[in-house]
Coordinates of N, CA and C in Angstrom, one line a residue:
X1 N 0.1 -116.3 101.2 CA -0.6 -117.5 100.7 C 0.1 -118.7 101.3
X2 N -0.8 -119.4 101.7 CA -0.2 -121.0 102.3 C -0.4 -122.0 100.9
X3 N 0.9 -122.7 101.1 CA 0.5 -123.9 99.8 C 1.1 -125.1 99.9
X4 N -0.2 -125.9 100.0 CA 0.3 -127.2 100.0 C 1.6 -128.0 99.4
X5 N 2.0 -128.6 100.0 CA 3.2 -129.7 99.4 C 2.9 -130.4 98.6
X6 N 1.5 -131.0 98.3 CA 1.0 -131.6 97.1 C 0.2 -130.8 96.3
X7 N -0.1 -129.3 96.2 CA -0.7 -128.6 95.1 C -0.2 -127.7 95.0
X8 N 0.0 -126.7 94.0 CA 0.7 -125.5 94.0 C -0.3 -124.2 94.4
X9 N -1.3 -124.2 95.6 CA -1.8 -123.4 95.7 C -2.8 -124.0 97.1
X10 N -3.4 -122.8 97.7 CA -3.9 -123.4 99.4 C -5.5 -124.1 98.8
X11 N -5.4 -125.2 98.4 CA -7.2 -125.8 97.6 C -7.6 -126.1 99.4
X12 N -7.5 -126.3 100.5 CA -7.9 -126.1 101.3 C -8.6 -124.7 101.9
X13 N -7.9 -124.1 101.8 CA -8.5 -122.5 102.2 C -9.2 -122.2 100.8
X14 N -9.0 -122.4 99.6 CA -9.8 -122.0 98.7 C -11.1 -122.7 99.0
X15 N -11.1 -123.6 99.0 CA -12.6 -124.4 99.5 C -13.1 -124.3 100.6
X16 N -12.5 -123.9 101.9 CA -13.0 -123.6 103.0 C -14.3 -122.2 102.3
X17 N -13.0 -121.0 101.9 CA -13.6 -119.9 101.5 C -14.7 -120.0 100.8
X18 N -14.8 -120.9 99.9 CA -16.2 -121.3 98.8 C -17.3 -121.6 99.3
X19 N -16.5 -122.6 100.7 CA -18.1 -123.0 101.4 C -18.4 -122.3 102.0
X20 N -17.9 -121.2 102.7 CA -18.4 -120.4 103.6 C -19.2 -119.3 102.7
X21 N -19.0 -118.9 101.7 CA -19.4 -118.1 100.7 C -20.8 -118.5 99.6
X22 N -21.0 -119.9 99.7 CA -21.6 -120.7 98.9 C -23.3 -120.4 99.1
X23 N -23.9 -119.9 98.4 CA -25.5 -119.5 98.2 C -26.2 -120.9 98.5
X24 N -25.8 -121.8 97.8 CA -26.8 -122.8 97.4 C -26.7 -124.3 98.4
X25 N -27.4 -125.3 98.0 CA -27.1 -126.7 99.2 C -25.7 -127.4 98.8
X26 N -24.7 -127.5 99.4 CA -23.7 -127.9 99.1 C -23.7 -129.4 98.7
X27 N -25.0 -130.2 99.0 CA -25.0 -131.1 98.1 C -25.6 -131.5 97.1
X28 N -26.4 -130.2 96.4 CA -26.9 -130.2 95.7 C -26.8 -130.1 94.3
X29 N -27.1 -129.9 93.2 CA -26.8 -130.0 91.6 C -25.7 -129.4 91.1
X30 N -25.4 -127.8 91.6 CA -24.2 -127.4 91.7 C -23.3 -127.0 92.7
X31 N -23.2 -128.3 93.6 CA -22.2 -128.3 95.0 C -21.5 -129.5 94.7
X32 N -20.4 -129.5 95.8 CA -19.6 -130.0 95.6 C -19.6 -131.7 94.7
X33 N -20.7 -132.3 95.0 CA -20.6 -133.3 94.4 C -20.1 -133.4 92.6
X34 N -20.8 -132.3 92.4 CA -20.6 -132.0 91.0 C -19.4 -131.8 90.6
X35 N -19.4 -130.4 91.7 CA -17.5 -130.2 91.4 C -16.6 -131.3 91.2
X36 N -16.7 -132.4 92.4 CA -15.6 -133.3 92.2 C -15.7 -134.3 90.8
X37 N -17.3 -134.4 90.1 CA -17.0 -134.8 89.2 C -16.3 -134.2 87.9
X38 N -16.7 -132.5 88.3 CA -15.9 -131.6 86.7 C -14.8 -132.1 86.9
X39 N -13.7 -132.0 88.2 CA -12.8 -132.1 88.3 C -11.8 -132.8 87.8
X40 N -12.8 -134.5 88.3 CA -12.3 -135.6 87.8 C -12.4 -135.7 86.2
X41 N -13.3 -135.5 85.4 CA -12.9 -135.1 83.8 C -12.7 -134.5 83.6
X42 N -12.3 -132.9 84.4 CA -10.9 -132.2 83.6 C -10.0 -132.7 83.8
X43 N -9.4 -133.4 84.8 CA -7.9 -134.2 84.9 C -8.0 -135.3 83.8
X44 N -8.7 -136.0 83.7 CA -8.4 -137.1 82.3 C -8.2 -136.3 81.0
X45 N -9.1 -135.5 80.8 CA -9.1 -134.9 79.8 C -7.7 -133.5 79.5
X46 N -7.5 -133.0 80.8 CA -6.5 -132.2 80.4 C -5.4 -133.0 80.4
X47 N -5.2 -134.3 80.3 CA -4.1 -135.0 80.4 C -4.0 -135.6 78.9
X48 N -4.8 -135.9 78.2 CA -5.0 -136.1 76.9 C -4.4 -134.7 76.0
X49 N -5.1 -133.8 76.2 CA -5.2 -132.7 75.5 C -4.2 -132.0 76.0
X50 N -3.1 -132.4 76.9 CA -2.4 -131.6 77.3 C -2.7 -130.0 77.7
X51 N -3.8 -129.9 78.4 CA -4.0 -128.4 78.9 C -3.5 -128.2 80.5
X52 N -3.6 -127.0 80.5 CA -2.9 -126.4 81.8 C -4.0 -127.2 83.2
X53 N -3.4 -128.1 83.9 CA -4.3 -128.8 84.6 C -4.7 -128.1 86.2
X54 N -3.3 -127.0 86.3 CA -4.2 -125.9 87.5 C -5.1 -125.1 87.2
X55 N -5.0 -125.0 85.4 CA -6.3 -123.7 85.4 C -7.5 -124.5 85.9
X56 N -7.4 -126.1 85.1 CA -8.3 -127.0 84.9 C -8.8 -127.3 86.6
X57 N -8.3 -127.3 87.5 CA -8.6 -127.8 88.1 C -9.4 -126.7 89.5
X58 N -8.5 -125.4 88.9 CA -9.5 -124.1 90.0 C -10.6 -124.1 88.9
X59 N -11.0 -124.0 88.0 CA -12.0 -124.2 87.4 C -13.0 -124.9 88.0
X60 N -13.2 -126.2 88.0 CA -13.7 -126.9 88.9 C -14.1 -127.0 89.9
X61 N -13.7 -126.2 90.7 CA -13.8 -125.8 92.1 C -14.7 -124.4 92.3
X62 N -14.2 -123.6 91.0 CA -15.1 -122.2 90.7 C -16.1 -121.8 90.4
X63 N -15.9 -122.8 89.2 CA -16.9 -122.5 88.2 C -18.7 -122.6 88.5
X64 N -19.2 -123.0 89.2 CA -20.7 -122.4 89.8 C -20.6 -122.1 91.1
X65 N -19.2 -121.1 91.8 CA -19.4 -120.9 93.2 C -19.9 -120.0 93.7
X66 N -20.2 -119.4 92.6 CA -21.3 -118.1 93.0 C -22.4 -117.8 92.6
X67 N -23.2 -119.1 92.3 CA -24.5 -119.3 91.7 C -25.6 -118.8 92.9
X68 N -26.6 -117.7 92.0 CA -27.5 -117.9 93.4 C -28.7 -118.7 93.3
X69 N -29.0 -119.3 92.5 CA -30.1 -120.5 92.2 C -29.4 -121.5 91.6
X70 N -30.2 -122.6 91.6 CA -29.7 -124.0 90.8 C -31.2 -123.8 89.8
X71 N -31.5 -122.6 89.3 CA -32.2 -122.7 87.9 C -31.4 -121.5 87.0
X72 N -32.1 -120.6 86.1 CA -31.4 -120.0 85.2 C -30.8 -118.7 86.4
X73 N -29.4 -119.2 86.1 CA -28.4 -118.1 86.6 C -27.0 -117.4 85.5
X74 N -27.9 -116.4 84.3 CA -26.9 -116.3 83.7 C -25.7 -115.7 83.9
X75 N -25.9 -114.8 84.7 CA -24.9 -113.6 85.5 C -23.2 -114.9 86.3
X76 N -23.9 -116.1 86.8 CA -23.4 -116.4 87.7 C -21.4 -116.9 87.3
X77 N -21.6 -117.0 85.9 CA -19.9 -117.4 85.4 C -19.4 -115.8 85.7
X78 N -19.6 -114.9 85.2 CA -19.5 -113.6 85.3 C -19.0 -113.7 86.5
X79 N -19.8 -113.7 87.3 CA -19.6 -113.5 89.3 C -18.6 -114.6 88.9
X80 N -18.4 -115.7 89.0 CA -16.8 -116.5 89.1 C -15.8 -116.1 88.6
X81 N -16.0 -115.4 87.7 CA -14.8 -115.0 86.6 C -14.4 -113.2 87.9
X82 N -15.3 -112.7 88.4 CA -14.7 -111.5 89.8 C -14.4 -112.1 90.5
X83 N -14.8 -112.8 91.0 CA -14.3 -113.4 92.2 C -12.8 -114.3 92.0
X84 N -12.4 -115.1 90.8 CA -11.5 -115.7 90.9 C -10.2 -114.5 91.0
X85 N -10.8 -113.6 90.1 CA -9.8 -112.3 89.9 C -9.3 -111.7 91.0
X86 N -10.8 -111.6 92.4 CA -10.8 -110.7 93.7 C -9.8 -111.7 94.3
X87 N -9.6 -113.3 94.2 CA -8.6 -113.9 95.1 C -7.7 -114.4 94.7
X88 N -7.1 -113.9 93.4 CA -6.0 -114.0 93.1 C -4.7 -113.6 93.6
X89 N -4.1 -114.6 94.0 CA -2.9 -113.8 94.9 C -3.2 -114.4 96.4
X90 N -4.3 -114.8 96.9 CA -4.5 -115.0 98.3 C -4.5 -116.6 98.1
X91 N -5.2 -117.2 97.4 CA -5.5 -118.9 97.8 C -4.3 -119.4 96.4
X92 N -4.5 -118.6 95.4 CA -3.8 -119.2 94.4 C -2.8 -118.3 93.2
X93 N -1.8 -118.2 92.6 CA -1.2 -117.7 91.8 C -0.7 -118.0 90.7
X94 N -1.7 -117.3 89.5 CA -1.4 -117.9 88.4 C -0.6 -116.8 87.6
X95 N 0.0 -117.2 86.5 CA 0.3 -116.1 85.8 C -0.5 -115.5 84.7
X96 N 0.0 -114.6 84.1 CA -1.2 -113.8 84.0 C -2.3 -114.6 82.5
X97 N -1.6 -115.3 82.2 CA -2.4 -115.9 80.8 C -3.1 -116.4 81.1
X98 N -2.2 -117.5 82.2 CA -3.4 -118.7 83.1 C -4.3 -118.0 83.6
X99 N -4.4 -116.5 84.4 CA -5.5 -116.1 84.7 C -6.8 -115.7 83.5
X100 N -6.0 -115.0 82.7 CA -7.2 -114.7 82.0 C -8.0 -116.2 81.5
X101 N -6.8 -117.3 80.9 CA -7.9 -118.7 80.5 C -8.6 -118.9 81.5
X102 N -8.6 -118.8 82.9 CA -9.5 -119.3 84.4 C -10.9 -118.6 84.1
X103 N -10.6 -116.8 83.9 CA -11.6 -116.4 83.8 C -12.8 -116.1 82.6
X104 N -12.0 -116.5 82.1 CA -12.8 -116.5 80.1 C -13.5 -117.6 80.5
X105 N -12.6 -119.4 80.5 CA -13.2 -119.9 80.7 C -14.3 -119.8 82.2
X106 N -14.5 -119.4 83.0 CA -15.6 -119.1 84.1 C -16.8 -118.2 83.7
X107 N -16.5 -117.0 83.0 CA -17.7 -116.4 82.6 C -18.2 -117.3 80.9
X108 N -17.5 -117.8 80.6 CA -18.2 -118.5 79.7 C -18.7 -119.4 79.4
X109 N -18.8 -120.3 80.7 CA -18.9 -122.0 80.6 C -20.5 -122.5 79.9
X110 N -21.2 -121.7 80.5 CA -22.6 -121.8 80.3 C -23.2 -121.4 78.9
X111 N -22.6 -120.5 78.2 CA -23.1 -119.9 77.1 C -23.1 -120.8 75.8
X112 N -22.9 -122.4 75.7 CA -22.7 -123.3 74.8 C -21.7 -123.0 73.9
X113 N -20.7 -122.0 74.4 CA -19.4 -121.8 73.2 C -18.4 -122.9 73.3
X114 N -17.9 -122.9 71.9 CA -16.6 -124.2 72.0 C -15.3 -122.9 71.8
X115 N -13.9 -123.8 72.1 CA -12.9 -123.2 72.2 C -11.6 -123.8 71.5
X116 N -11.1 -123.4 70.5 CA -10.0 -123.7 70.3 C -8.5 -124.1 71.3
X117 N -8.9 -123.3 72.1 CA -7.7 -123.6 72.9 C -8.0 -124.5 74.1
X118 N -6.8 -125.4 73.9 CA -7.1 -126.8 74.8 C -7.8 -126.7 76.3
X119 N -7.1 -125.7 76.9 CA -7.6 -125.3 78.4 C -8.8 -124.8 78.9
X120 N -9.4 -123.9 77.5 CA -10.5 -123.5 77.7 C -11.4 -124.8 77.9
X121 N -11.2 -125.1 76.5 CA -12.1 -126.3 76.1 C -12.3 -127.2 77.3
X122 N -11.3 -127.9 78.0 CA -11.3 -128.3 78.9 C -12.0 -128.2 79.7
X123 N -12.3 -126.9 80.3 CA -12.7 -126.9 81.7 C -14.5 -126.8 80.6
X124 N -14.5 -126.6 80.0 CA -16.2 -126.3 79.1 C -16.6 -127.7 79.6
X125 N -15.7 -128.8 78.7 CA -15.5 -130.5 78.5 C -16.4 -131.2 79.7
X126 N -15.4 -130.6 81.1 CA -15.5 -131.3 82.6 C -16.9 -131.0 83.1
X127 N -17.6 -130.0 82.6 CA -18.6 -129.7 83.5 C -19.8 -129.9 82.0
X128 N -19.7 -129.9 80.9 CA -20.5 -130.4 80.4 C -20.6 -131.3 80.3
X129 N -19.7 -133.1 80.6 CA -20.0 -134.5 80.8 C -20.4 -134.3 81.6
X130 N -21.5 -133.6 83.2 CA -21.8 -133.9 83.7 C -23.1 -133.7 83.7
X131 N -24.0 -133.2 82.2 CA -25.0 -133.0 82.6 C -26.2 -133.5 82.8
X132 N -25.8 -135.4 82.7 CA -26.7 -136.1 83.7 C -27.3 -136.1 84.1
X133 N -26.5 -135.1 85.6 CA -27.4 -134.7 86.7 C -29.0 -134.1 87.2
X134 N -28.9 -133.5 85.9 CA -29.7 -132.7 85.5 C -31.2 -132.7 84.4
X135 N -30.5 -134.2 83.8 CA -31.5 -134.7 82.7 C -30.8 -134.3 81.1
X136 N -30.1 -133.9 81.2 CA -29.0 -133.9 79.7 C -28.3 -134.3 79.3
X137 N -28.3 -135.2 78.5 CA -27.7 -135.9 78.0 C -26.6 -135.1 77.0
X138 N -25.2 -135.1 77.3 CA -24.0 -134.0 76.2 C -24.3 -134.3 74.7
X139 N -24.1 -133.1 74.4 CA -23.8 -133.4 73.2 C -22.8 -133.0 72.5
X140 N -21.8 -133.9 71.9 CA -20.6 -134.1 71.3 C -20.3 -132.5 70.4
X141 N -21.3 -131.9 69.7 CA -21.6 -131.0 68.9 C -20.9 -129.3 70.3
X142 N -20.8 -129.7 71.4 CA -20.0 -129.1 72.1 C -19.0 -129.4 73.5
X143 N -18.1 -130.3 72.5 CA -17.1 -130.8 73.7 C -15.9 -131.1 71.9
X144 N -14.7 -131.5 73.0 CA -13.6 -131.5 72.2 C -13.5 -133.1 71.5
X145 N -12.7 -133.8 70.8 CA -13.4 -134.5 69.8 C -12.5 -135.7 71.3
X146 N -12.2 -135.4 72.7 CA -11.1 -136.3 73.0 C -12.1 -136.7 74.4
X147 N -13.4 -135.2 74.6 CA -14.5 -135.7 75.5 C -15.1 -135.9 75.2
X148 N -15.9 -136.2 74.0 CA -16.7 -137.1 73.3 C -16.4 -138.3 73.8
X149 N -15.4 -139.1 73.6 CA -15.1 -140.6 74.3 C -15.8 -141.0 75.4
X150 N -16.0 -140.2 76.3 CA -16.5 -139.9 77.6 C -17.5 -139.5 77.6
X151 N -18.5 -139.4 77.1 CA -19.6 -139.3 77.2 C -21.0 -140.5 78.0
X152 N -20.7 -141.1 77.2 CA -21.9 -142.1 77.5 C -21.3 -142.8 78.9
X153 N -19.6 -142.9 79.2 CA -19.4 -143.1 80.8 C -19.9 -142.1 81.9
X154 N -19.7 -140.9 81.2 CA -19.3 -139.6 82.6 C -21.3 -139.4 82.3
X155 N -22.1 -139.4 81.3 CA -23.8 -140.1 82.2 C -24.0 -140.5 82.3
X156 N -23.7 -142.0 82.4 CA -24.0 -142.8 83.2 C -23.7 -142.8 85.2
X157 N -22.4 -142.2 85.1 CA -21.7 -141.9 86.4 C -22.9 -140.6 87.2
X158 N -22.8 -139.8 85.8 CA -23.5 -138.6 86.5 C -25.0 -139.0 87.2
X159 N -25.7 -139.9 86.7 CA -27.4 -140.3 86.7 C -27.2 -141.6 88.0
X160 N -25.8 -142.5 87.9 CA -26.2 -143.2 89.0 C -25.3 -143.0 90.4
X161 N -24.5 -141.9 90.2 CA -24.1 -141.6 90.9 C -24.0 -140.0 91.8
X162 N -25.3 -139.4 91.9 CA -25.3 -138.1 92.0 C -25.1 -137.2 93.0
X163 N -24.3 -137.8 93.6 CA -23.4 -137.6 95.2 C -22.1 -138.4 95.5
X164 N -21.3 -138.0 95.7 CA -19.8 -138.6 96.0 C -19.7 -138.6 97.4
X165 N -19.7 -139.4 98.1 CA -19.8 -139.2 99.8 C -18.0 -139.9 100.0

């Protein structure tokens, strides 16, 4: 495994490998544009909440990379949660807790559950402020009481800004 000097893990080759692997339009509802926004509110937010900010942050980068439609794709957290597992060791190394939070939270993101534990919740948090994009407006009744704050910013961002170039 190659690893950057500013991350503890290759987020280059992990993203190369995503795009190359990626079903859907990569600028599309769940491509990268999106990603960079989960990203960006899981970093504020796991910084509040103090949660593990590498789970938080392969999360983000994971969590719809194996969607094979941008409509109902329930299977597809499931498929992230194997796949983060199948490349564990090659792009990134977590230990083993961190892995299982990566993959609970990945097969679970979608299914409207909340989480007691900060990290989970987290990564739930980042990709549910964004659902904007999509014509949804979050609702607080499933995010932590610290992404609620963030709401009415992270749709607004999401609705007028639905591409990061």
């Amino acid at each position: 495994m190659t690893v950057s000097t500013t991350t503890p893990y290759d987020r280059a080759g992990l993203i190369a490998l995503i795009r190359s692997e990626f079903a859907l339009d990569w600028q599309g509802i769940h491509g990268a544009n999106h990603w960079a926004r989960v990203l960006h509110h899981g970093k504020n937010i796991a910084q509040i909440r103090k949660a593990d900010l590498l789970v938080v942050e392969l999360f983000g980068f994971l969590h719809d990379s194996c969607r094979l439609n941008d409509g109902r794709d329930p299977d597809h957290g499931k498929r992230a949660a194997e796949f983060a597992h199948g490349i564990h060791g090659d792009y990134f190394d977590l230990q083993p807790l961190q892995l299982d939070y990566l993959c609970y939270a990945l097969q679970h993101h979608s299914g409207g559950e909340v989480s007691t534990n900060a990290t989970i919740q987290t990564c739930w948090d980042a990709d549910r402020l964004d659902l904007g994009r999509v014509g949804i407006y979050p609702s607080a009744q499933y995010l932590s009481q610290e992404a609620a704050l963030f709401i009415d910013l992270a749709h607004d961002w999401s609705i007028q800004h639905p591409k990061i170039n």
